[in-house]
Structure formats: C-alpha cells, structure tokens
PDB file of N, CA and C in Angstrom:
ATOM      1  N   UNK A   3       0.751  -1.246  -0.058  1.00  0.00           N
ATOM      2  CA  UNK A   3       0.206  -0.058  -0.073  1.00  0.00           C
ATOM      3  C   UNK A   3       0.799   1.180   0.015  1.00  0.00           C
ATOM      4  N   UNK A   4       0.430   2.405  -0.790  1.00  0.00           N
ATOM      5  CA  UNK A   4       0.925   3.603  -0.326  1.00  0.00           C
ATOM      6  C   UNK A   4       1.050   4.276   0.958  1.00  0.00           C
ATOM      7  N   UNK A   5       2.249   5.143   1.259  1.00  0.00           N
ATOM      8  CA  UNK A   5       1.884   5.699   2.458  1.00  0.00           C
ATOM      9  C   UNK A   5       0.950   6.840   2.475  1.00  0.00           C
ATOM     10  N   UNK A   6       0.333   7.005   3.702  1.00  0.00           N
ATOM     11  CA  UNK A   6      -0.714   8.132   3.696  1.00  0.00           C
ATOM     12  C   UNK A   6      -0.915   9.149   2.854  1.00  0.00           C
ATOM     13  N   UNK A   7       0.655   9.720   3.036  1.00  0.00           N
ATOM     14  CA  UNK A   7       0.599  11.072   2.267  1.00  0.00           C
ATOM     15  C   UNK A   7       0.447  11.272   0.992  1.00  0.00           C
ATOM     16  N   UNK A   8       0.893  10.062   0.565  1.00  0.00           N
ATOM     17  CA  UNK A   8       1.119   9.980  -1.013  1.00  0.00           C
ATOM     18  C   UNK A   8      -0.439   9.986  -1.630  1.00  0.00           C
ATOM     19  N   UNK A   9      -1.354   8.930  -0.786  1.00  0.00           N
ATOM     20  CA  UNK A   9      -2.821   8.886  -1.031  1.00  0.00           C
ATOM     21  C   UNK A   9      -3.429  10.231  -0.803  1.00  0.00           C
ATOM     22  N   UNK A  10      -3.029  10.835   0.379  1.00  0.00           N
ATOM     23  CA  UNK A  10      -3.764  11.967   0.917  1.00  0.00           C
ATOM     24  C   UNK A  10      -3.647  13.209  -0.253  1.00  0.00           C
ATOM     25  N   UNK A  11      -2.187  13.034  -0.969  1.00  0.00           N
ATOM     26  CA  UNK A  11      -2.079  14.094  -2.162  1.00  0.00           C
ATOM     27  C   UNK A  11      -2.474  13.956  -3.383  1.00  0.00           C
ATOM     28  N   UNK A  12      -2.759  12.595  -3.580  1.00  0.00           N
ATOM     29  CA  UNK A  12      -3.694  12.045  -4.584  1.00  0.00           C
ATOM     30  C   UNK A  12      -5.424  12.687  -4.478  1.00  0.00           C
ATOM     31  N   UNK A  13      -5.539  12.423  -3.541  1.00  0.00           N
ATOM     32  CA  UNK A  13      -6.718  12.786  -3.134  1.00  0.00           C
ATOM     33  C   UNK A  13      -7.139  14.454  -3.107  1.00  0.00           C
ATOM     34  N   UNK A  14      -6.320  15.178  -2.643  1.00  0.00           N
ATOM     35  CA  UNK A  14      -6.356  16.528  -2.945  1.00  0.00           C
ATOM     36  C   UNK A  14      -5.962  17.352  -4.347  1.00  0.00           C
ATOM     37  N   UNK A  15      -5.259  16.617  -5.002  1.00  0.00           N
ATOM     38  CA  UNK A  15      -5.081  17.216  -6.383  1.00  0.00           C
ATOM     39  C   UNK A  15      -6.395  16.828  -7.188  1.00  0.00           C
ATOM     40  N   UNK A  16      -7.120  15.717  -6.670  1.00  0.00           N
ATOM     41  CA  UNK A  16      -8.564  15.227  -7.193  1.00  0.00           C
ATOM     42  C   UNK A  16      -9.554  16.495  -7.171  1.00  0.00           C
ATOM     43  N   UNK A  17      -9.408  16.723  -5.686  1.00  0.00           N
ATOM     44  CA  UNK A  17     -10.586  17.569  -5.201  1.00  0.00           C
ATOM     45  C   UNK A  17     -10.024  18.810  -5.698  1.00  0.00           C
ATOM     46  N   UNK A  18      -9.094  19.695  -6.101  1.00  0.00           N
ATOM     47  CA  UNK A  18      -8.687  20.692  -6.718  1.00  0.00           C
ATOM     48  C   UNK A  18     -10.122  20.838  -7.869  1.00  0.00           C
ATOM     49  N   UNK A  19      -9.878  19.873  -8.767  1.00  0.00           N
ATOM     50  CA  UNK A  19     -10.636  19.838 -10.144  1.00  0.00           C
ATOM     51  C   UNK A  19     -12.441  19.795  -9.633  1.00  0.00           C
ATOM     52  N   UNK A  20     -12.629  19.804  -8.521  1.00  0.00           N
ATOM     53  CA  UNK A  20     -13.912  19.515  -8.304  1.00  0.00           C
ATOM     54  C   UNK A  20     -14.752  21.162  -7.950  1.00  0.00           C
ATOM     55  N   UNK A  21     -15.942  21.351  -9.193  1.00  0.00           N
ATOM     56  CA  UNK A  21     -16.361  22.474  -8.909  1.00  0.00           C
ATOM     57  C   UNK A  21     -17.880  22.153  -8.091  1.00  0.00           C
ATOM     58  N   UNK A  22     -18.119  22.707  -7.108  1.00  0.00           N
ATOM     59  CA  UNK A  22     -19.231  22.663  -6.090  1.00  0.00           C
ATOM     60  C   UNK A  22     -20.512  22.881  -7.044  1.00  0.00           C
ATOM     61  N   UNK A  23     -21.384  22.197  -7.043  1.00  0.00           N
ATOM     62  CA  UNK A  23     -22.530  21.872  -7.446  1.00  0.00           C
ATOM     63  C   UNK A  23     -22.571  21.527  -8.827  1.00  0.00           C
ATOM     64  N   UNK A  24     -21.357  21.111  -9.359  1.00  0.00           N
ATOM     65  CA  UNK A  24     -21.583  20.565 -10.968  1.00  0.00           C
ATOM     66  C   UNK A  24     -22.459  19.594 -11.225  1.00  0.00           C
ATOM     67  N   UNK A  25     -22.237  18.524 -10.260  1.00  0.00           N
ATOM     68  CA  UNK A  25     -22.827  17.421 -10.624  1.00  0.00           C
ATOM     69  C   UNK A  25     -24.545  17.975 -10.385  1.00  0.00           C
ATOM     70  N   UNK A  26     -24.764  18.703  -9.505  1.00  0.00           N
ATOM     71  CA  UNK A  26     -26.138  18.547  -9.520  1.00  0.00           C
ATOM     72  C   UNK A  26     -26.855  19.348 -10.653  1.00  0.00           C
ATOM     73  N   UNK A  27     -26.000  20.350 -11.120  1.00  0.00           N
ATOM     74  CA  UNK A  27     -26.310  21.231 -12.301  1.00  0.00           C
ATOM     75  C   UNK A  27     -26.492  20.356 -13.489  1.00  0.00           C
ATOM     76  N   UNK A  28     -25.636  19.452 -13.365  1.00  0.00           N
ATOM     77  CA  UNK A  28     -25.600  18.154 -14.687  1.00  0.00           C
ATOM     78  C   UNK A  28     -27.098  17.547 -14.426  1.00  0.00           C
ATOM     79  N   UNK A  29     -27.350  16.980 -13.213  1.00  0.00           N
ATOM     80  CA  UNK A  29     -28.622  16.659 -13.084  1.00  0.00           C
ATOM     81  C   UNK A  29     -29.751  16.986 -13.130  1.00  0.00           C
ATOM     82  N   UNK A  30     -29.777  18.847 -12.937  1.00  0.00           N
ATOM     83  CA  UNK A  30     -31.009  19.340 -13.069  1.00  0.00           C
ATOM     84  C   UNK A  30     -31.283  19.438 -14.660  1.00  0.00           C
ATOM     85  N   UNK A  31     -29.948  19.688 -15.442  1.00  0.00           N
ATOM     86  CA  UNK A  31     -29.948  19.548 -16.843  1.00  0.00           C
ATOM     87  C   UNK A  31     -30.642  18.649 -17.562  1.00  0.00           C
ATOM     88  N   UNK A  32     -30.645  17.401 -17.036  1.00  0.00           N
ATOM     89  CA  UNK A  32     -30.517  16.047 -17.466  1.00  0.00           C
ATOM     90  C   UNK A  32     -32.173  15.608 -17.444  1.00  0.00           C
ATOM     91  N   UNK A  33     -32.824  16.268 -16.400  1.00  0.00           N
ATOM     92  CA  UNK A  33     -34.460  15.911 -16.197  1.00  0.00           C
ATOM     93  C   UNK A  33     -35.080  16.157 -17.350  1.00  0.00           C
ATOM     94  N   UNK A  34     -36.140  15.298 -17.653  1.00  0.00           N
ATOM     95  CA  UNK A  34     -36.972  15.746 -18.444  1.00  0.00           C
ATOM     96  C   UNK A  34     -38.044  17.003 -18.342  1.00  0.00           C
ATOM     97  N   UNK A  35     -38.148  17.472 -19.356  1.00  0.00           N
ATOM     98  CA  UNK A  35     -39.003  19.020 -19.518  1.00  0.00           C
ATOM     99  C   UNK A  35     -39.982  18.752 -19.763  1.00  0.00           C
ATOM    100  N   UNK A  36     -40.972  18.616 -18.771  1.00  0.00           N
ATOM    101  CA  UNK A  36     -42.377  18.298 -19.034  1.00  0.00           C
ATOM    102  C   UNK A  36     -43.502  19.503 -18.973  1.00  0.00           C
ATOM    103  N   UNK A  37     -43.994  19.564 -20.077  1.00  0.00           N
ATOM    104  CA  UNK A  37     -44.904  20.690 -20.483  1.00  0.00           C
ATOM    105  C   UNK A  37     -45.845  21.172 -19.030  1.00  0.00           C
ATOM    106  N   UNK A  38     -46.667  20.009 -18.735  1.00  0.00           N
ATOM    107  CA  UNK A  38     -47.465  20.141 -17.767  1.00  0.00           C
ATOM    108  C   UNK A  38     -46.908  21.068 -16.527  1.00  0.00           C
ATOM    109  N   UNK A  39     -45.829  20.473 -16.190  1.00  0.00           N
ATOM    110  CA  UNK A  39     -45.085  21.019 -14.809  1.00  0.00           C
ATOM    111  C   UNK A  39     -44.980  22.587 -15.081  1.00  0.00           C
ATOM    112  N   UNK A  40     -44.462  22.993 -16.634  1.00  0.00           N
ATOM    113  CA  UNK A  40     -44.149  24.217 -16.734  1.00  0.00           C
ATOM    114  C   UNK A  40     -45.093  25.069 -16.850  1.00  0.00           C
ATOM    115  N   UNK A  41     -46.250  24.138 -17.530  1.00  0.00           N
ATOM    116  CA  UNK A  41     -47.603  25.137 -17.617  1.00  0.00           C
ATOM    117  C   UNK A  41     -48.222  24.893 -15.856  1.00  0.00           C
ATOM    118  N   UNK A  42     -48.151  24.476 -15.155  1.00  0.00           N
ATOM    119  CA  UNK A  42     -48.441  24.420 -13.846  1.00  0.00           C
ATOM    120  C   UNK A  42     -47.576  25.556 -13.295  1.00  0.00           C
ATOM    121  N   UNK A  43     -46.465  25.673 -13.440  1.00  0.00           N
ATOM    122  CA  UNK A  43     -45.684  26.469 -12.409  1.00  0.00           C
ATOM    123  C   UNK A  43     -46.142  28.155 -13.022  1.00  0.00           C
ATOM    124  N   UNK A  44     -45.976  28.316 -14.530  1.00  0.00           N
ATOM    125  CA  UNK A  44     -46.598  29.306 -15.080  1.00  0.00           C
ATOM    126  C   UNK A  44     -47.914  30.023 -14.715  1.00  0.00           C
ATOM    127  N   UNK A  45     -48.826  29.002 -14.371  1.00  0.00           N
ATOM    128  CA  UNK A  45     -50.125  29.628 -13.635  1.00  0.00           C
ATOM    129  C   UNK A  45     -49.948  30.063 -12.281  1.00  0.00           C
ATOM    130  N   UNK A  46     -49.356  29.051 -11.535  1.00  0.00           N
ATOM    131  CA  UNK A  46     -48.684  29.643 -10.065  1.00  0.00           C
ATOM    132  C   UNK A  46     -48.355  31.059 -10.102  1.00  0.00           C
ATOM    133  N   UNK A  47     -47.288  31.334 -10.969  1.00  0.00           N
ATOM    134  CA  UNK A  47     -46.593  32.682 -10.963  1.00  0.00           C
ATOM    135  C   UNK A  47     -47.607  33.731 -11.362  1.00  0.00           C
ATOM    136  N   UNK A  48     -48.395  33.477 -12.306  1.00  0.00           N
ATOM    137  CA  UNK A  48     -49.645  34.534 -12.947  1.00  0.00           C
ATOM    138  C   UNK A  48     -50.369  34.874 -11.827  1.00  0.00           C
ATOM    139  N   UNK A  49     -51.092  33.538 -11.020  1.00  0.00           N
ATOM    140  CA  UNK A  49     -52.094  33.922  -9.819  1.00  0.00           C
ATOM    141  C   UNK A  49     -51.456  34.425  -8.982  1.00  0.00           C
ATOM    142  N   UNK A  50     -49.924  34.416  -8.596  1.00  0.00           N
ATOM    143  CA  UNK A  50     -49.591  35.133  -7.161  1.00  0.00           C
ATOM    144  C   UNK A  50     -49.287  36.373  -7.921  1.00  0.00           C
ATOM    145  N   UNK A  51     -49.120  36.814  -8.733  1.00  0.00           N
ATOM    146  CA  UNK A  51     -48.468  38.376  -9.317  1.00  0.00           C
ATOM    147  C   UNK A  51     -49.997  38.832  -9.082  1.00  0.00           C
ATOM    148  N   UNK A  52     -51.129  38.501  -9.244  1.00  0.00           N
ATOM    149  CA  UNK A  52     -52.259  39.123  -9.474  1.00  0.00           C
ATOM    150  C   UNK A  52     -52.901  39.589  -8.112  1.00  0.00           C
ATOM    151  N   UNK A  53     -52.524  38.342  -7.351  1.00  0.00           N
ATOM    152  CA  UNK A  53     -53.021  38.633  -5.659  1.00  0.00           C
ATOM    153  C   UNK A  53     -51.885  39.538  -5.020  1.00  0.00           C
ATOM    154  N   UNK A  54     -50.945  39.584  -5.313  1.00  0.00           N
ATOM    155  CA  UNK A  54     -50.197  40.118  -4.533  1.00  0.00           C
ATOM    156  C   UNK A  54     -49.663  41.600  -5.011  1.00  0.00           C
TER     157      UNK A  54
END
C-alpha cells in the first residue's frame, strides 16, 4: 500500500478539480422537461402576481 501522505496528495489533487454544484447542475439539466409541470408553474406565478 501507499503511504498515507501519497494517498492524501492524490486525493487533494483530485479535489482541486471539483467545482461545487457541478454534478447537481448536470442532474437538473438532464431532467425531462415536462410541459405540464411548466404550465402549472406558469399558472401559479401568474395567479400569485395578480393577488400580490
């Protein structure tokens, strides 16, 4: 096995490449875009802007 410091160094190098939220962003973009959901959201926004 490798000494702990070498393993830590490798992990540290990989972590530097990580951009927080990157995987979540990819997940959200890959979600199916359902027209029904978008229409419902649009109606909710319109209704709240008329009452508020």
